[in-house]
XYZ file of C-alpha atoms in Angstrom:
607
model
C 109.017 96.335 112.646
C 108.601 93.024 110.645
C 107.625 90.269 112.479
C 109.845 87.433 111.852
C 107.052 84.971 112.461
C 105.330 86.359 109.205
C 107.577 86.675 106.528
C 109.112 83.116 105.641
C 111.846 82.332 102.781
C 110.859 79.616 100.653
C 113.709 76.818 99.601
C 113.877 74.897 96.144
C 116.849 71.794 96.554
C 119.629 74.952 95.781
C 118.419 77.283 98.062
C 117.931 79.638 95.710
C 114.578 81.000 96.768
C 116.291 81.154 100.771
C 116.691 84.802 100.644
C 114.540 86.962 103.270
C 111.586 88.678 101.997
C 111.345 92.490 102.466
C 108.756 94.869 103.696
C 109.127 96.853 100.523
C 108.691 93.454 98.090
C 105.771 92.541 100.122
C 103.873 95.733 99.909
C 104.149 95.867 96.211
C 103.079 92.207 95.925
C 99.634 93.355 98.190
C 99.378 96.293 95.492
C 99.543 93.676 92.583
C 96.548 91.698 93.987
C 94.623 94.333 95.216
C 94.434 95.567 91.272
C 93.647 91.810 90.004
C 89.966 91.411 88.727
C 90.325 88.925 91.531
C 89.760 91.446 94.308
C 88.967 94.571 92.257
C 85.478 94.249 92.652
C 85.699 93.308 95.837
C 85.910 96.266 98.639
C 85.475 93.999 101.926
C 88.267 91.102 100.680
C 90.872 94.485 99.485
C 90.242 95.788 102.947
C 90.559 92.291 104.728
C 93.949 91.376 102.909
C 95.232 95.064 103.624
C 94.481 94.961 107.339
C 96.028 91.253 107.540
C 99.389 92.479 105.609
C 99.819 95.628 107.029
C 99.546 95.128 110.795
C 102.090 91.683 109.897
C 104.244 94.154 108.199
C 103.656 96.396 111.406
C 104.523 93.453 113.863
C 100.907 93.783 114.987
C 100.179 89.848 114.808
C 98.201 89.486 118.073
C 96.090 92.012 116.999
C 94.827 89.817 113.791
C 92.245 87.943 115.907
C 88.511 87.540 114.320
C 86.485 89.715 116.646
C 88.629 92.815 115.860
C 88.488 91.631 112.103
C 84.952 91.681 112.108
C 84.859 95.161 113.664
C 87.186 96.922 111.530
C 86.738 94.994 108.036
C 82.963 94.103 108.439
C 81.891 96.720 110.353
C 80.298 94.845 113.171
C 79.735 96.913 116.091
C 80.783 96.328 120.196
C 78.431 93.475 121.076
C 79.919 91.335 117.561
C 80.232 87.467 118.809
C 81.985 85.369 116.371
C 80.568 82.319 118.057
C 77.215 83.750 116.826
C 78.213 85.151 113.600
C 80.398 83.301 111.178
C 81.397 86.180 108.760
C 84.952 86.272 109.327
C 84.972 82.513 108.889
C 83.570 82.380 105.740
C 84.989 85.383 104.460
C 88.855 83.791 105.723
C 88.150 81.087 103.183
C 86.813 82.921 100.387
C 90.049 85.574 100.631
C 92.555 82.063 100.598
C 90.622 80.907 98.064
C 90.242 84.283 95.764
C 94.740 84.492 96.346
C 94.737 80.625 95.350
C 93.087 82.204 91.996
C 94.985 84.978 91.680
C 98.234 83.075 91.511
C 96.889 80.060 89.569
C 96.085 83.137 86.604
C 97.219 86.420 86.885
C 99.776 86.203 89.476
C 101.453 82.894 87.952
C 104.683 84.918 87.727
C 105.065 86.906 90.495
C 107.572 86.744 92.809
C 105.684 87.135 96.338
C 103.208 84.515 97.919
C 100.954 85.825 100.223
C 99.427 83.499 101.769
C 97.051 82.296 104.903
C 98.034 79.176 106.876
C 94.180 77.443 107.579
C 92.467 78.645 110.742
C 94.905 81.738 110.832
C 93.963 85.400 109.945
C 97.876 86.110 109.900
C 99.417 85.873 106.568
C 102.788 83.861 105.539
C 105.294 85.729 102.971
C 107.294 83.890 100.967
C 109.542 83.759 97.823
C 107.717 81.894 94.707
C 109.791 79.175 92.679
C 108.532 78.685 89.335
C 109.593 75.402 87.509
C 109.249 74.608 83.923
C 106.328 72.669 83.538
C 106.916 68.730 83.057
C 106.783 67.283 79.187
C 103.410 65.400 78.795
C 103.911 61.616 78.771
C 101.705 58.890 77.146
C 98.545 58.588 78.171
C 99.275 54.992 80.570
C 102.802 56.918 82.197
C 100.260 59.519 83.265
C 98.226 57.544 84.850
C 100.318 54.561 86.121
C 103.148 55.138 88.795
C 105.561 53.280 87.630
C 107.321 51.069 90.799
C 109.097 48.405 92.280
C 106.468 45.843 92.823
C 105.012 44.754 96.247
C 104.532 41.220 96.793
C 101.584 42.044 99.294
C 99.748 43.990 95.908
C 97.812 41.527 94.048
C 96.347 41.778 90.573
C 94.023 39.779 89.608
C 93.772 38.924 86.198
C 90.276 38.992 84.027
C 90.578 34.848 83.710
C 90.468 33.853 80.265
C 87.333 32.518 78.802
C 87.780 28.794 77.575
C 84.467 27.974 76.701
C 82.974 27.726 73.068
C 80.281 30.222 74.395
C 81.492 33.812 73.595
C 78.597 35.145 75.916
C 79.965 33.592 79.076
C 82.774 36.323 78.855
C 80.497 37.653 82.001
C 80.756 34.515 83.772
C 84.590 34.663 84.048
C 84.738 38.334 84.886
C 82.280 37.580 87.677
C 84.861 35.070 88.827
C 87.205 37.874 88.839
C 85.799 40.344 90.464
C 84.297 37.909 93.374
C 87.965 36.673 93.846
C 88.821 40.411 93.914
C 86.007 41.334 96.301
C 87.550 38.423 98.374
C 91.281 39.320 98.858
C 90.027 43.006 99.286
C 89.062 41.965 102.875
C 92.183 41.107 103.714
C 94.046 43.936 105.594
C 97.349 42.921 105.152
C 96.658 43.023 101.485
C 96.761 45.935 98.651
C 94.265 44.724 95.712
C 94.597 46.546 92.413
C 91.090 47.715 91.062
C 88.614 46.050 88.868
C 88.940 49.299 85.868
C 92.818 48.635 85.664
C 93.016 45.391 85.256
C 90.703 44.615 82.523
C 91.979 47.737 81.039
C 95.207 45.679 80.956
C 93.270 42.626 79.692
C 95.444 41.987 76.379
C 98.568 42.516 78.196
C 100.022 38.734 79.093
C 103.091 39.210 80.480
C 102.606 39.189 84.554
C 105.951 41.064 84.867
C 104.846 43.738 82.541
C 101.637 43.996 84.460
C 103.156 43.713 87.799
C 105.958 46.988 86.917
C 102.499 48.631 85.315
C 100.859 48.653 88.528
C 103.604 48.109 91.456
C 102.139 44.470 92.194
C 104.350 41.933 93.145
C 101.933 39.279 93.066
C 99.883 37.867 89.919
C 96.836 35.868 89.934
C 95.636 34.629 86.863
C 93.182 31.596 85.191
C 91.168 30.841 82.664
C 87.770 29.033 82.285
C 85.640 26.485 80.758
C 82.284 26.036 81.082
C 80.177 23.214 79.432
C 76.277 22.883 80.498
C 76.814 22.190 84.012
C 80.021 21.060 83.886
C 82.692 23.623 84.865
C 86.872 23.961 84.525
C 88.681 26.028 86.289
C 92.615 26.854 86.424
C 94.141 29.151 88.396
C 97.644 30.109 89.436
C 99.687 32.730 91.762
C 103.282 33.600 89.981
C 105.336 36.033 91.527
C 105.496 39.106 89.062
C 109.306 39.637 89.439
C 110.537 36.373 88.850
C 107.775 35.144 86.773
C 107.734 32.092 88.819
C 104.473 30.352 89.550
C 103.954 30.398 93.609
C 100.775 27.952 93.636
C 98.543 26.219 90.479
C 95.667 24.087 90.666
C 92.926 22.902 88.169
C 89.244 22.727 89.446
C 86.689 20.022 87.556
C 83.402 21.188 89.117
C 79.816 21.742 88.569
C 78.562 25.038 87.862
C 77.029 25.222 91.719
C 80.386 24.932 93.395
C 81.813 27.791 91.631
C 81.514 29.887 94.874
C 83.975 26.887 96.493
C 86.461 27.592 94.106
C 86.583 31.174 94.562
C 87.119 30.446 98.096
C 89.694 28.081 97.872
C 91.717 30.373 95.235
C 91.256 33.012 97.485
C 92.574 31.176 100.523
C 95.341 30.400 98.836
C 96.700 33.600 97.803
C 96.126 34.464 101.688
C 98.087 31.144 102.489
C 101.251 32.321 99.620
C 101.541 35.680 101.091
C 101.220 34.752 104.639
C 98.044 36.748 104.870
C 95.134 35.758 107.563
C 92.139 34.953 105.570
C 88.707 36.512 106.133
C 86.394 33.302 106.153
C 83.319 35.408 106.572
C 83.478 36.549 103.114
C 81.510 33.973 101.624
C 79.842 34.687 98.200
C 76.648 32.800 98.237
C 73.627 32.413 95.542
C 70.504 30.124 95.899
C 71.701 28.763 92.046
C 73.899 29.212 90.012
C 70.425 31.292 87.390
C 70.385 33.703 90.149
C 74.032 34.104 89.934
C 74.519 34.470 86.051
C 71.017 37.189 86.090
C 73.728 39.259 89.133
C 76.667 39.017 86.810
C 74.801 40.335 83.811
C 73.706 43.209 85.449
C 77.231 44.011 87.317
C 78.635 43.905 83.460
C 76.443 46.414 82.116
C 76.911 48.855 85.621
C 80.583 49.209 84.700
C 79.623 50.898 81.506
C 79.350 53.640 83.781
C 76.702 55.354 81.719
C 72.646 56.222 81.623
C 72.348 53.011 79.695
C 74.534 50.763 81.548
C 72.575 52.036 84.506
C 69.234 51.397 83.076
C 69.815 48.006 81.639
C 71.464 47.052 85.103
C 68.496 48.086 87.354
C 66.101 45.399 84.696
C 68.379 42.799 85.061
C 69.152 43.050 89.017
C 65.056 43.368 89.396
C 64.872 40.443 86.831
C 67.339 38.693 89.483
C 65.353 39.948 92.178
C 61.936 39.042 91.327
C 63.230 35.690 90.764
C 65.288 35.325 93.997
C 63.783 37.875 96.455
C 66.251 36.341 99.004
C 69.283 36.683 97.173
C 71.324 39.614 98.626
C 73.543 41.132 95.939
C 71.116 41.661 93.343
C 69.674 44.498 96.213
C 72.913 46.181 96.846
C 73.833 46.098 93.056
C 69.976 47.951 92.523
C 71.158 50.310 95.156
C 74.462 51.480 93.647
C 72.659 51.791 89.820
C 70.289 54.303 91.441
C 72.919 56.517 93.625
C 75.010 56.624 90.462
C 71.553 57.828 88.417
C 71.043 60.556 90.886
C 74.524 61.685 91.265
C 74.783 63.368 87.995
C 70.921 64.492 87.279
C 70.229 61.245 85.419
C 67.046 60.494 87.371
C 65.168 62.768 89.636
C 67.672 62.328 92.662
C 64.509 62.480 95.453
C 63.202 59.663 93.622
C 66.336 57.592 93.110
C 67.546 57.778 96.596
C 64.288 56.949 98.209
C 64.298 53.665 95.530
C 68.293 53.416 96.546
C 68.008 53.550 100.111
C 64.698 50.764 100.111
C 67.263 48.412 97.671
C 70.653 48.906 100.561
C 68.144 48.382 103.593
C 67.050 45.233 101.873
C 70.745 44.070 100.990
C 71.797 44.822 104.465
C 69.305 42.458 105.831
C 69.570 39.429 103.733
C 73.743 40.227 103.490
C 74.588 42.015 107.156
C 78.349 41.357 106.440
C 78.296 42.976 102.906
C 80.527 45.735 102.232
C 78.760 46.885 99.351
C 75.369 46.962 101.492
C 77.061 48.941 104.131
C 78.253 51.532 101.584
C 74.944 51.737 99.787
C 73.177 52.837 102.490
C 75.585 55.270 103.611
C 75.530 56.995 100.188
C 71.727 56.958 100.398
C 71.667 58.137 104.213
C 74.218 61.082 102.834
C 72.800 62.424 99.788
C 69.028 61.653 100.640
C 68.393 61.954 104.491
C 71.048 63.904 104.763
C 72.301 61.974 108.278
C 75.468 62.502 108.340
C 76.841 61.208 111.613
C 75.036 57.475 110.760
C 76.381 57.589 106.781
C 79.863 57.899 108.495
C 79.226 55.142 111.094
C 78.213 52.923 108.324
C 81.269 53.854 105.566
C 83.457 52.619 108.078
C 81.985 49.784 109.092
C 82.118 48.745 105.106
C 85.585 49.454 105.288
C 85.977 47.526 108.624
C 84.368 44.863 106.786
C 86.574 44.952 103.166
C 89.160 47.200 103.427
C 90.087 47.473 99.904
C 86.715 48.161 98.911
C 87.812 50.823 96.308
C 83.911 51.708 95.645
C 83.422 52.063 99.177
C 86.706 54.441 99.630
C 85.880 56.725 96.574
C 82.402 57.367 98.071
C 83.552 57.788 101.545
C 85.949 60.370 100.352
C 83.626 62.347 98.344
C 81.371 62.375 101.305
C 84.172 63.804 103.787
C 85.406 66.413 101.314
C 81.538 67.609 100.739
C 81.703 67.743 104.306
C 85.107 70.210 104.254
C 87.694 67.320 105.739
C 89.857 67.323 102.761
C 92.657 65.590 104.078
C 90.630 63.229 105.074
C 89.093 62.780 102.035
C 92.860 62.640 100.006
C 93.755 60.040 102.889
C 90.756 57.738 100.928
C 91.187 58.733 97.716
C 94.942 58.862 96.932
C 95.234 54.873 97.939
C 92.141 54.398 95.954
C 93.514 56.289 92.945
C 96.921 54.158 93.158
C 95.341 50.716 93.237
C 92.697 51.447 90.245
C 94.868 54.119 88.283
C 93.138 53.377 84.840
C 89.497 54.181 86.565
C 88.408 57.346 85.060
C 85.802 58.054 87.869
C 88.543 57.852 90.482
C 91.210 59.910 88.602
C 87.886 62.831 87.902
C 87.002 62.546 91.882
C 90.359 63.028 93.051
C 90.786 66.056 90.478
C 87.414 67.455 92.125
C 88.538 67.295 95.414
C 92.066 69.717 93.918
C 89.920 71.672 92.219
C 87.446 72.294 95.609
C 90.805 72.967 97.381
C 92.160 75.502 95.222
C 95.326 73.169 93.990
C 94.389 74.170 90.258
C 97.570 72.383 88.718
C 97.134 69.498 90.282
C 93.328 68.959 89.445
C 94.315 69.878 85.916
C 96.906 66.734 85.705
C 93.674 64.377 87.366
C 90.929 65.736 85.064
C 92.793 65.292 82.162
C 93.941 62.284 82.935
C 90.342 60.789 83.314
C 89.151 62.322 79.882
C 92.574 60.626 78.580
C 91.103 57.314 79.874
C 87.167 58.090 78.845
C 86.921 61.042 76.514
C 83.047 60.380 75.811
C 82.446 61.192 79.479
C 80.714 64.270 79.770
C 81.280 64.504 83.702
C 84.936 64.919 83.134
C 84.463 67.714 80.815
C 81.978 69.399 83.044
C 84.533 69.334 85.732
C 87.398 70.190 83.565
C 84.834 73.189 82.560
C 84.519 74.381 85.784
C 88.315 74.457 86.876
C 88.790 76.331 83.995
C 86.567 79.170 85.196
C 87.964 79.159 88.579
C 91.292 79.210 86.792
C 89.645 82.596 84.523
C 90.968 80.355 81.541
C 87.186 81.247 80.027
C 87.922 80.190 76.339
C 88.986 77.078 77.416
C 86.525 76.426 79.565
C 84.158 77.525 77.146
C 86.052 74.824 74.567
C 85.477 72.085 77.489
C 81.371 72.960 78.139
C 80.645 72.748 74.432
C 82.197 69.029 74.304
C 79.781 68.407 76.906
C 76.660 69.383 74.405
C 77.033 65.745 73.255
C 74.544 64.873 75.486
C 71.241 67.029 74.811
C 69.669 65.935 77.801
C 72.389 66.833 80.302
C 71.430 69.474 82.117
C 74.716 70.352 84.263
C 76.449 70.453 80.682
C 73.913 73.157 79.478
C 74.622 74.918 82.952
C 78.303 75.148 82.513
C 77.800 76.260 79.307
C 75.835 78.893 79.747
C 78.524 80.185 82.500
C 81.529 79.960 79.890
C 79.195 82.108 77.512
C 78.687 84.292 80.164
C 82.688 84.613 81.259
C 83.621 84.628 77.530
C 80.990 88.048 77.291
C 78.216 86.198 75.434
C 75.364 87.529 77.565
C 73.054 86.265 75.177
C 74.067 82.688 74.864
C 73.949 82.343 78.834
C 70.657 83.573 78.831
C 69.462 81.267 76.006
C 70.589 78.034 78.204
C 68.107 79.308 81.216
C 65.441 78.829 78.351
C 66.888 75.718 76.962
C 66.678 74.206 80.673
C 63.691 75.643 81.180
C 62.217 73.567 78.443
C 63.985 70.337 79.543
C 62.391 70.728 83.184
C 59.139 70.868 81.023
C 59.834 67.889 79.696
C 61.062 66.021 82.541
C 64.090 66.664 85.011
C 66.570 69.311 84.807
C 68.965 69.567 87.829
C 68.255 73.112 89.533
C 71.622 73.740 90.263
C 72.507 73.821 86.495
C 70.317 77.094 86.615
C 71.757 78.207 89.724
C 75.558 78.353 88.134
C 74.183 80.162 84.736
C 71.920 83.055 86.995
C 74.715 83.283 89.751
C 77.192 83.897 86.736
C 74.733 86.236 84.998
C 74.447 88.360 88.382
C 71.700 87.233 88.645
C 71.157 86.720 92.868
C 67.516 85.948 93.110
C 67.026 84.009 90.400
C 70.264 81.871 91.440
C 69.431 81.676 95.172
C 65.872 80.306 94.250
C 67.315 78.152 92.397
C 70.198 76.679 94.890
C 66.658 76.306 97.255
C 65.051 74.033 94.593
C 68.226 71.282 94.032
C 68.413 71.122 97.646
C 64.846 70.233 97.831
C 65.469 67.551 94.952
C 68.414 66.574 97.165
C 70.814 67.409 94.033
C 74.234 66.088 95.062
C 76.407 68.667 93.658
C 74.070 71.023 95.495
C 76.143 70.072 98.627
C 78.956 71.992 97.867
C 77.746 75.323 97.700
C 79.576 76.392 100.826
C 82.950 75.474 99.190
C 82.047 75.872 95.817
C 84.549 78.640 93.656
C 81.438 79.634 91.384
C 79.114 80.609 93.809
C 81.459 82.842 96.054
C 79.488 86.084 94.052
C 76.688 85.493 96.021
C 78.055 83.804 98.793
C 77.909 87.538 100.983
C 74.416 87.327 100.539
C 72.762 86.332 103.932
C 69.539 83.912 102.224
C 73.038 82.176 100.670
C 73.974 81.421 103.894
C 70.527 80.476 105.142
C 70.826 77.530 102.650
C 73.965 76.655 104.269
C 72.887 76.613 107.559
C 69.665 74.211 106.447
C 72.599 71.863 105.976
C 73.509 71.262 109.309
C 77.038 70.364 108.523
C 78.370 69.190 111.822
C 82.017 69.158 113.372
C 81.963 65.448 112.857
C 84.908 63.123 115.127
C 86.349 61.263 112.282
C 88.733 59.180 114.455
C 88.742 55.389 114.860
């Protein structure tokens, strides 16, 4: 008998995938997989899928329950306790995500889903549609959701510099982004992101801008500044009509340009009815201290080693000047997380420097956002604390909710942790108010990628290297979905882009898994030497040697390498649980030792 409560007819909008699913179609389907190099050299995953299909097929559901699975698949004997031993858990998600493979490559055609609804060991049959692919639009329509425009979204506009002073281009984008960082604590408000906007700098027309990035509501200004003496204009103009809401012009000194920030941000809280947050309240002891911040926020959103170099001198610069002066701290703090996140700087060593920089923001600056965040990254990826870092994300977001920084690190914390919905519930608004950011487009493709959606991290991915082809994280990433996807030449095409950058270890590691895939045995084995010499030299990410000797077969070598980056705290290290590329080795019980040093807990992730 087939148990109605396992096979399932898919619907398209005609219905034409309604029809019922039969015992016969599903059987062959199960024979299909079980020969796909997914599973073929896999005995215990073929004889986990065949139990789970054939007592559905049988009408044996209540039977599918994960103590008799771990007797009969994994041969545990009468005294198994799955609240002691995990094996059918992990297993559960390796087998969802070795069919999520299967169909994503080989089984991209076929007819049958089998499939295993999360927490359940009873699979869910169904009829596959298979649309034609979408044409690929310009690089902007890929990126930009084109809608009707909210009144209660706000861009602000980069204000124009006035001055005869080309260099005090930073001075007006500081204006920005504090105005920006202003609105963004407003609840009732939607603020597009810094990366869009001045992406859209040369566009002028705030209706074109406001159907670019759904916002209804346009702030915009320019300013001149002469010695001490300072002009500022600024106006609100409603993006639909074009019509200007509010205007005013400013004649100030250089000092009160933290009261004019606050009075243009009270007044876009005033025009949209909005209750203003009066504890945001940008403050520097003068207005050197402030100019020495600005500089060194300019060269962090480079996003690269040398941005991130040049902004640690001139935040320390700040610092040793001003030791009092909050932001400077919290700006140090992000420059060294972002160092460590990618195997720029000995991650042990930038945390540690990280966390002493967000501890002193937070206690010259205890309403910062930014400070909040800071040291939650730091308590995450260093300390590795992570019921505080949770406690303190939200408070940053209690504190500005449309900190976008502060959502796209939250949700790359939660999904490390496994809560991927939770995680898309960050990082989908985040993506939608700073579409043109690269880094949020490539973190939102990582969490797809991590949850087998292989399509859909393809359309992210590319869409950040669209926006920032030089950026070698995006084509490590795009590298590794392509494995996952067993598109090897292509991935191979993607890891040799990423030899751009000679010292970047992670690129040599992905490379030297695409050789391996692609049958270069060779090649893979010459990047273990190649890293081998850059640890010599300095700092080479363990976990790039992990990937290469867990691709390469490999186990001991890979294992004692996995033990080293989570001794140098390497971030990506995190993920081995849920990372596709390890799940070779991930049987192997010292694999799951370094899991369990983790000490991921069940966290409560409600209000």
């Amino acid at each position: 008998m087939i148990s109605k409560m396992s096979l399932a007819g898919s619907r398209d909008s005609k219905d034409t995938y309604s029809a019922p699913v039969s015992a016969a179609e599903v059987q062959d389907q199960l024979n299909h997989i079980l020969a796909g190099p997914e599973f073929r050299r896999s005995t215990r995953l073929q004889r986990f899928l065949r139990l789970a299909v054939e007592r559905s097929l049988a009408g044996e559901i209540d039977l599918m329950k994960e103590y008799v699975v771990g007797r009969e698949v994994f041969d545990r004997g009468a005294d198994y306790d799955p609240a002691v031993d995990s094996i059918v858990r992990v297993e559960a998600q390796r087998l969802r995500r070795k069919l999520r493979e299967y169909y994503q490559t080989h089984g991209r055609k076929d007819p049958i889903l089998i499939t295993f609804p999360s927490g359940s060991y009873v699979p869910v049959f169904s009829r596959a549609a298979h649309p034609e692919p979408a044409g690929i639009a310009s690089e902007t329509e890929r990126v930009v959701t084109l809608a009707r425009p909210n009144p209660r979204t706000v861009a602000v506009l980069p204000f124009a510099n006035l001055s005869p002073e080309p260099e005090q281009e930073y001075f007006c984008d500081g204006i920005t982004e504090d105005i920006i960082s202003a609105i963004s604590s407003i609840p009732q408000l939607q603020v597009i992101g810094r990366t869009s906007l001045f992406a859209l700098k040369r566009i002028e027309d705030p209706h074109e801008i406001g159907i670019r990035l759904g916002a209804g509501t346009i702030i915009e200004g320019t300013v001149r500044k002469a010695g001490e003496l300072l002009r500022v204009s600024a106006r609100i103009v409603d993006s639909g009509t074009r019509r200007v809401r509010w205007s005013r012009v400013f004649d100030r000194k250089t000092s009160d340009v933290f009261s004019i920030e606050n009075e243009i941000s009270r007044s876009i809280a005033r025009a949209l009815r909005a209750v203003w947050q009066p504890e945001w309240i940008h403050k520097a002891p003068s207005t050197e201290a402030y100019v020495l911040y600005l500089k060194g926020r300019q060269v962090w959103n480079q996003l690269s080693l040398k941005g991130y170099q040049s902004a640690i001198e001139q935040f320390n610069h700040a610092i040793s000047l001003y030791p009092e002066y909050a932001e400077p701290y919290a700006g140090l703090a992000d420059a060294y997380t972002w160092l460590a996140m990618w195997g720029m700087m000995r991650p042990r060593e930038a945390f540690a420097k990280g966390k002493q920089a967000a501890l002193d923001a937070l206690r010259l600056g205890p309403a910062s956002a930014q400070a909040h965040s800071s040291l939650a990254a730091t308590r995450f990826f260093f300390e590795w604390d992570w019921q505080e870092s949770m406690v303190l994300f939200k408070k940053a977001l209690e504190l500005q909710p449309g900190y976008l920084d502060g959502l796209h690190i939250y949700g790359t914390c939660l999904f490390i942790l496994g809560h991927f919905e939770e995680a898309r519930a960050c990082l989908e608004p985040a993506v939608q108010l700073d579409p043109l950011s690269f880094r949020m487009n490539r973190t939102l493709g990582t969490l797809c990628y991590l949850q087998g959606r292989a399509d859909e991290a393809e359309r992210w991915l590319e869409a950040a290297i669209a926006l920032e082809p030089d950026s070698m994280e995006s084509h490590y990433l795009l590298a590794r979905l392509h494995l996952q996807q067993g598109r090897y030449d292509a991935a191979l095409s993607e890891a040799v882009k990423c030899q751009k950058y000679p010292s970047g270890a992670l690129g040599l590691g992905i490379l030297g898994v695409a050789l391996s895939r692609t049958g270069n045995q060779g090649g893979a084995l010459s990047t273990i030497e190649r890293l081998g010499e850059i640890s010599s030299a300095g700092y080479a990410d363990p976990l790039a040697g992990a990937l290469v000797h867990a691709a390469l077969g490999n186990a001991d070598a890979a294992i004692e390498c996995l033990g080293n980056s989570l001794v140098e705290r390497s971030p990506g290290a995190l993920l081995l649980n849920i990372d596709p590329l390890f799940d070779e080795i991930r049987s192997d019980v010292r694999f799951q030792n370094l899991v369990s040093a983790l000490k991921f807990p069940d966290l409560h992730l409600g209000s």
